[in-house]
XYZ file of C-alpha atoms in Angstrom:
424
model
C 0.015 -0.049 0.066
C 1.414 3.144 -1.230
C 0.024 6.608 0.871
C 0.972 9.975 0.565
C 1.603 12.126 3.880
C 2.237 15.781 4.183
C 4.791 14.884 6.497
C 6.606 12.245 4.970
C 5.460 12.494 1.466
C 5.352 8.769 0.039
C 4.707 6.152 2.428
C 4.922 2.490 1.379
C 3.004 -0.190 4.255
C 3.997 -3.647 3.647
C 1.221 -6.029 3.469
C 0.985 -6.761 7.160
C 1.082 -3.061 8.158
C -1.886 -2.189 5.185
C -3.967 -5.252 6.798
C -3.482 -3.967 10.430
C -3.967 -0.352 9.244
C -7.778 -1.549 7.804
C -9.340 -3.419 11.241
C -11.889 -1.698 12.882
C -9.561 -0.650 15.767
C -7.382 1.270 13.860
C -9.574 3.128 11.590
C -11.338 4.260 14.397
C -8.374 6.329 15.130
C -9.364 8.631 12.139
C -12.207 10.414 14.349
C -9.675 10.806 17.393
C -7.531 13.980 16.916
C -4.274 13.705 18.165
C -4.030 17.244 19.588
C -7.503 17.094 21.370
C -9.200 20.296 21.639
C -6.349 22.271 20.435
C -7.989 22.951 17.035
C -10.212 25.509 19.279
C -7.061 27.772 18.891
C -4.920 26.182 15.810
C -7.865 25.564 13.305
C -5.867 23.191 11.042
C -4.681 21.580 14.374
C -7.203 18.560 12.678
C -4.786 15.736 12.267
C -5.805 12.268 13.967
C -4.166 9.453 15.908
C -4.832 7.555 12.385
C -2.381 9.746 10.360
C 0.105 9.970 13.317
C 0.084 5.966 13.669
C 1.133 5.788 10.110
C 3.712 8.620 10.344
C 5.263 6.738 13.539
C 5.941 3.599 11.532
C 7.285 5.392 8.580
C 10.015 7.290 10.581
C 10.376 3.534 13.025
C 11.647 2.479 9.494
C 13.615 5.106 8.452
C 15.242 4.756 12.200
C 15.881 1.097 10.763
C 17.741 2.356 7.559
C 19.973 4.550 9.742
C 20.933 1.799 12.143
C 22.001 -0.673 8.927
C 23.629 2.588 7.526
C 25.612 2.834 10.950
C 26.459 -1.055 10.600
C 23.883 -2.456 13.354
C 22.202 -5.978 11.944
C 18.830 -5.173 12.004
C 16.790 -8.633 10.683
C 13.973 -8.324 8.174
C 11.564 -9.854 10.980
C 12.731 -7.104 13.581
C 12.126 -4.673 11.103
C 8.446 -5.985 10.446
C 7.820 -6.353 14.687
C 9.223 -2.644 14.885
C 7.002 -1.323 12.453
C 3.798 -3.412 13.342
C 4.543 -2.077 16.879
C 5.132 1.271 15.615
C 1.778 1.550 13.490
C -0.606 0.051 16.639
C 1.299 1.920 19.064
C -1.861 4.401 19.768
C -4.542 1.842 19.015
C -5.519 1.860 22.904
C -5.913 5.607 22.295
C -9.613 7.097 23.181
C -11.072 10.285 22.530
C -9.706 13.245 24.537
C -7.023 10.618 26.136
C -4.026 12.489 27.566
C -6.652 15.112 28.991
C -8.574 12.192 30.703
C -5.618 9.928 31.234
C -3.118 12.247 32.671
C -4.751 15.598 33.611
C -8.138 14.455 35.465
C -6.420 10.895 36.157
C -10.120 9.671 35.485
C -8.354 6.316 33.711
C -5.214 4.379 33.741
C -3.045 5.392 31.055
C -3.774 3.989 27.326
C -0.416 2.139 27.554
C -0.485 1.147 31.174
C -3.823 -0.036 31.598
C -5.558 -3.797 30.270
C -6.763 -2.126 27.029
C -4.172 -3.593 25.045
C -4.567 -6.930 26.371
C -8.490 -6.812 25.515
C -7.956 -5.926 21.852
C -5.076 -8.506 21.507
C -7.336 -11.148 22.180
C -9.821 -9.880 19.265
C -9.277 -9.770 15.515
C -6.105 -7.436 16.411
C -4.591 -10.112 18.453
C -5.328 -12.958 15.271
C -3.869 -10.651 12.599
C -0.349 -10.736 14.478
C -0.731 -14.494 15.384
C -1.307 -15.261 11.648
C 2.351 -14.021 11.128
C 4.098 -14.893 14.838
C 4.326 -11.807 15.804
C 1.481 -11.513 18.726
C 3.769 -12.079 21.563
C 6.603 -10.081 20.196
C 4.209 -6.622 19.502
C 2.641 -7.449 22.932
C 5.881 -7.268 24.506
C 7.517 -4.017 22.576
C 3.952 -2.290 23.710
C 4.016 -3.091 27.190
C 0.932 -5.633 27.487
C 3.352 -8.613 27.918
C 6.829 -9.699 29.287
C 9.177 -8.161 26.498
C 10.833 -11.334 24.434
C 12.578 -8.752 21.879
C 15.928 -7.043 22.607
C 15.693 -3.508 24.738
C 16.608 -1.683 21.399
C 13.622 -2.456 19.451
C 11.540 -1.229 22.399
C 13.584 1.746 22.542
C 12.727 2.574 19.014
C 8.548 2.414 20.000
C 8.728 3.838 23.532
C 11.878 5.069 24.123
C 13.334 8.677 25.468
C 13.888 10.099 21.769
C 11.713 7.332 19.896
C 9.568 7.169 16.496
C 6.538 8.771 18.261
C 8.400 11.519 19.105
C 9.920 12.607 16.082
C 6.405 12.072 14.391
C 4.369 14.270 16.383
C 7.137 17.071 16.663
C 6.940 17.665 12.789
C 3.519 16.795 12.215
C 2.051 19.064 15.340
C 4.104 21.840 14.361
C 3.229 21.606 10.211
C -0.512 21.081 11.332
C -0.754 24.210 14.294
C 1.119 26.360 11.644
C 4.421 26.980 13.414
C 7.563 26.782 11.586
C 9.719 24.789 13.623
C 11.484 21.508 12.986
C 14.618 19.438 13.614
C 17.269 18.341 10.876
C 16.861 14.644 8.981
C 20.425 14.295 10.451
C 19.407 13.196 13.312
C 18.255 9.881 11.680
C 22.234 9.212 10.670
C 22.895 9.692 14.644
C 21.456 6.202 15.912
C 22.860 3.200 16.711
C 22.766 -0.183 18.813
C 24.844 -0.228 21.939
C 24.373 -2.646 24.926
C 20.826 -3.801 24.037
C 19.887 0.165 24.013
C 19.245 2.366 21.011
C 21.428 5.248 21.548
C 22.157 8.613 19.894
C 25.775 8.819 18.666
C 27.224 12.021 19.919
C 31.227 10.512 18.993
C 32.666 9.585 15.667
C 36.193 8.257 15.141
C 36.568 8.072 18.881
C 35.965 12.368 19.115
C 33.081 13.806 20.089
C 30.389 15.343 17.557
C 29.414 18.621 17.935
C 26.732 18.706 15.095
C 25.024 15.312 16.619
C 24.559 17.146 20.345
C 23.335 20.341 18.928
C 20.807 18.295 16.765
C 19.786 16.436 19.857
C 19.039 19.622 21.392
C 16.927 21.183 18.974
C 14.599 18.674 19.301
C 14.410 19.125 23.260
C 14.129 22.486 22.230
C 11.305 21.915 19.346
C 9.608 19.949 22.302
C 9.276 22.656 25.160
C 8.360 25.307 22.365
C 5.112 22.733 21.204
C 4.569 22.291 25.206
C 4.984 26.477 25.585
C 2.651 26.741 22.862
C 0.248 24.084 21.812
C 0.026 21.263 24.665
C -0.665 23.773 27.368
C -2.147 26.418 25.766
C -5.019 27.886 28.059
C -7.812 27.659 25.813
C -7.092 24.011 25.144
C -6.628 22.934 28.733
C -10.047 24.414 29.377
C -11.834 23.140 27.003
C -10.160 19.707 27.789
C -10.813 20.470 31.318
C -14.253 21.049 30.702
C -14.752 17.351 28.635
C -12.962 15.480 31.668
C -15.280 16.567 34.237
C -18.233 15.913 31.897
C -17.015 12.641 31.124
C -16.431 11.998 35.361
C -19.835 13.231 35.758
C -21.148 10.167 33.359
C -19.235 7.791 35.031
C -20.094 8.591 38.770
C -23.806 8.365 37.078
C -22.778 4.934 35.823
C -23.832 6.056 31.973
C -20.456 5.988 30.502
C -17.356 3.628 31.108
C -14.020 2.970 29.694
C -14.288 0.200 27.636
C -17.198 2.300 25.718
C -14.867 4.936 24.602
C -13.186 2.534 22.887
C -15.752 2.484 20.487
C -16.385 6.261 20.457
C -14.548 9.021 18.531
C -14.592 12.844 19.593
C -17.538 13.930 18.045
C -19.622 10.758 18.986
C -18.144 11.158 22.629
C -19.523 14.719 22.927
C -22.672 13.085 21.446
C -22.854 10.525 24.166
C -22.388 13.416 26.810
C -25.046 15.494 25.460
C -27.583 12.932 25.197
C -26.113 10.817 28.654
C -29.029 12.269 30.704
C -26.754 13.710 33.473
C -27.565 17.521 33.199
C -24.086 18.804 34.407
C -21.927 16.460 31.596
C -24.515 17.635 28.898
C -23.877 21.047 29.819
C -20.142 20.878 29.848
C -20.546 19.083 26.379
C -22.390 21.636 24.959
C -20.678 24.305 25.831
C -17.103 22.617 24.286
C -19.191 22.131 21.235
C -19.874 25.723 20.574
C -16.710 27.314 21.957
C -18.192 28.620 24.968
C -15.741 27.990 27.412
C -15.158 28.649 30.979
C -12.562 31.487 31.838
C -9.807 31.623 34.183
C -11.026 32.398 37.111
C -7.749 31.891 39.534
C -4.367 30.956 38.043
C -0.950 30.189 39.977
C 2.408 29.101 38.422
C 5.458 27.393 39.355
C 6.641 31.272 39.676
C 4.723 31.786 42.797
C 3.567 28.251 44.118
C 6.910 26.749 46.203
C 8.200 23.279 44.974
C 6.969 21.273 48.439
C 3.181 23.309 47.917
C 3.136 22.333 44.067
C 3.775 18.246 45.211
C 0.797 18.768 47.849
C -1.157 20.006 45.754
C -0.911 17.358 43.111
C -0.679 14.633 45.386
C -4.353 16.234 47.098
C -6.097 17.421 43.973
C -3.930 15.666 40.704
C -4.404 12.101 42.200
C -7.383 12.635 44.773
C -10.895 13.240 42.925
C -12.687 13.192 46.019
C -10.763 16.077 47.344
C -11.099 17.979 43.707
C -14.711 17.293 43.828
C -15.067 18.578 46.837
C -13.418 22.171 46.703
C -15.119 22.397 43.447
C -18.488 21.687 45.155
C -16.987 24.376 47.862
C -16.032 26.734 45.422
C -19.095 26.602 43.318
C -21.588 26.954 46.386
C -19.224 30.366 47.782
C -19.798 31.753 44.363
C -23.190 30.621 43.958
C -23.209 28.826 40.490
C -23.577 25.050 39.712
C -20.873 22.680 40.339
C -19.987 21.853 36.837
C -19.460 25.604 36.136
C -16.208 25.123 38.557
C -13.281 22.949 36.927
C -10.388 22.874 38.899
C -7.145 21.711 36.867
C -4.105 20.561 38.636
C -1.773 18.418 36.022
C 1.040 16.647 37.144
C 4.379 18.456 37.798
C 6.334 18.693 34.256
C 9.299 16.719 33.611
C 11.336 16.507 30.261
C 11.773 12.693 30.057
C 13.549 13.036 26.533
C 16.167 14.651 28.347
C 17.444 11.271 29.584
C 17.779 9.569 26.195
C 20.822 7.051 26.242
C 23.665 8.645 24.484
C 27.217 7.777 23.219
C 30.063 9.930 23.929
C 33.861 9.585 23.417
C 33.830 8.432 27.624
C 31.199 5.376 26.804
C 27.724 4.954 27.207
C 25.693 7.779 29.195
C 22.602 9.777 29.739
C 22.378 13.155 28.020
C 21.258 14.896 30.964
C 24.103 13.698 32.970
C 25.648 15.908 35.105
C 29.294 15.223 33.053
C 27.740 15.673 29.596
C 29.540 19.267 28.344
C 25.885 20.337 27.080
C 24.315 19.342 30.767
C 24.088 23.391 31.673
C 22.028 24.288 28.347
C 19.884 21.048 29.332
C 19.473 21.899 32.620
C 18.181 25.289 31.990
C 15.392 23.566 29.291
C 14.515 21.300 32.144
C 13.784 23.990 34.386
C 11.984 26.090 31.803
C 9.878 23.150 31.080
C 9.586 22.411 34.619
C 8.379 25.984 35.283
C 5.282 25.475 32.743
C 3.125 23.882 35.718
C -0.092 26.214 35.823
C -2.487 25.602 38.575
C -6.014 26.678 37.106
C -9.713 27.233 38.650
C -12.077 27.423 35.795
C -15.364 29.672 36.129
C -17.819 31.692 34.083
C -17.025 34.788 32.835
C -19.237 36.874 35.138
C -17.474 35.625 38.576
C -13.785 35.668 37.405
C -13.076 38.507 40.189
C -14.860 36.832 42.499
C -13.376 33.751 42.232
C -9.831 35.080 42.023
C -10.518 36.692 45.478
C -12.218 33.661 46.693
C -9.583 31.066 45.969
C -6.965 33.414 46.865
C -8.198 32.904 50.485
C -8.624 29.169 50.040
C -5.405 28.376 48.873
C -3.160 31.086 50.175
C -1.872 32.990 46.841
C -3.408 35.489 45.217
C -3.832 34.875 41.332
C -1.481 35.822 38.987
C -3.939 36.304 36.234
C -6.176 39.846 36.053
C -9.123 40.245 33.811
C -8.312 42.376 30.694
C -10.791 45.406 31.957
C -8.984 45.055 35.933
C -6.582 47.950 36.880
C -3.252 47.781 35.707
C -4.045 44.631 33.131
């Protein structure tokens, strides 16, 4: 099968990959946007998990090509397994998955729970079993013990992997942002001690150009997080959907298994017709972009680290305490429970900085203190951690009252000012 992709050009899929792509579990991903609610800010960001999955498969093959060029032995069977795993890496993604799983913590992460095991028990598993790859691919995707070399898993779910190298380009392109990395990165991969590494050395000497290229990838990761992934409008829309799903789940009209049969618009429709008034109200508002506003905002700049850790433990991981506070704020402001959404994300860590690298002194990690670029990486990690924001979203009419109330409740004044406020 030959496909034309706006990011990678012509992509040729093997008969196995084409067959997997045609399965209903993969076709569902055509209706799951890669960036969720980001299209409310960046109208072009309508690309899907389906597009991305094909791109990750293409990147994985390109990485294999680079490994072979570097003299690493990769068999046809290993490449087939990596290609299939790359294509399937998002098969368990649900609509607005990162918001539901990582931000509101309603369900286990798509790559940590039982969803993949359930899918592998059906026609997806049968398709892989026919070519002898079921056990191998399940291991590469974390649904079974790993039976392949570790470097193969690194290609699919490592610090700098095929997933990252596709979505950085794809998200930037469809958001209309002119940022990219150089294809030189594909010449830097190697296998050392059963790990996929980035070679920062050649002929025994460190390569500044390779180090600069991997740093460019990290800077692009930071840039997209700052501009797109953490944009407050994307955040509030996703948080509203998450609270709607939470209410539907609490009323027993929606479950995790249901989400694997839904896409973005059918989920919103299910919420609107759920019979749960609060869930229906929030879903309708998102559908017409009638979003709640920032009533209270504090960031890593004003919230000490120990306080952030306590808030995350209590309000990110604790659904009942978060709901209790939302009810308390709603009652104090005289508004409906669904009109208060508290958003407390996990502390942000740039995991990509821990990519294994080969340097003149041997194998290391890019963020090791001994690396010559450590100061730059440390500064980038600090900036990334500084993107953390704590929000209380409310209707526009009560933003001022919410700022005052939450300032007393949380012991810190809001950093956000209404546009019409004095000094704004």
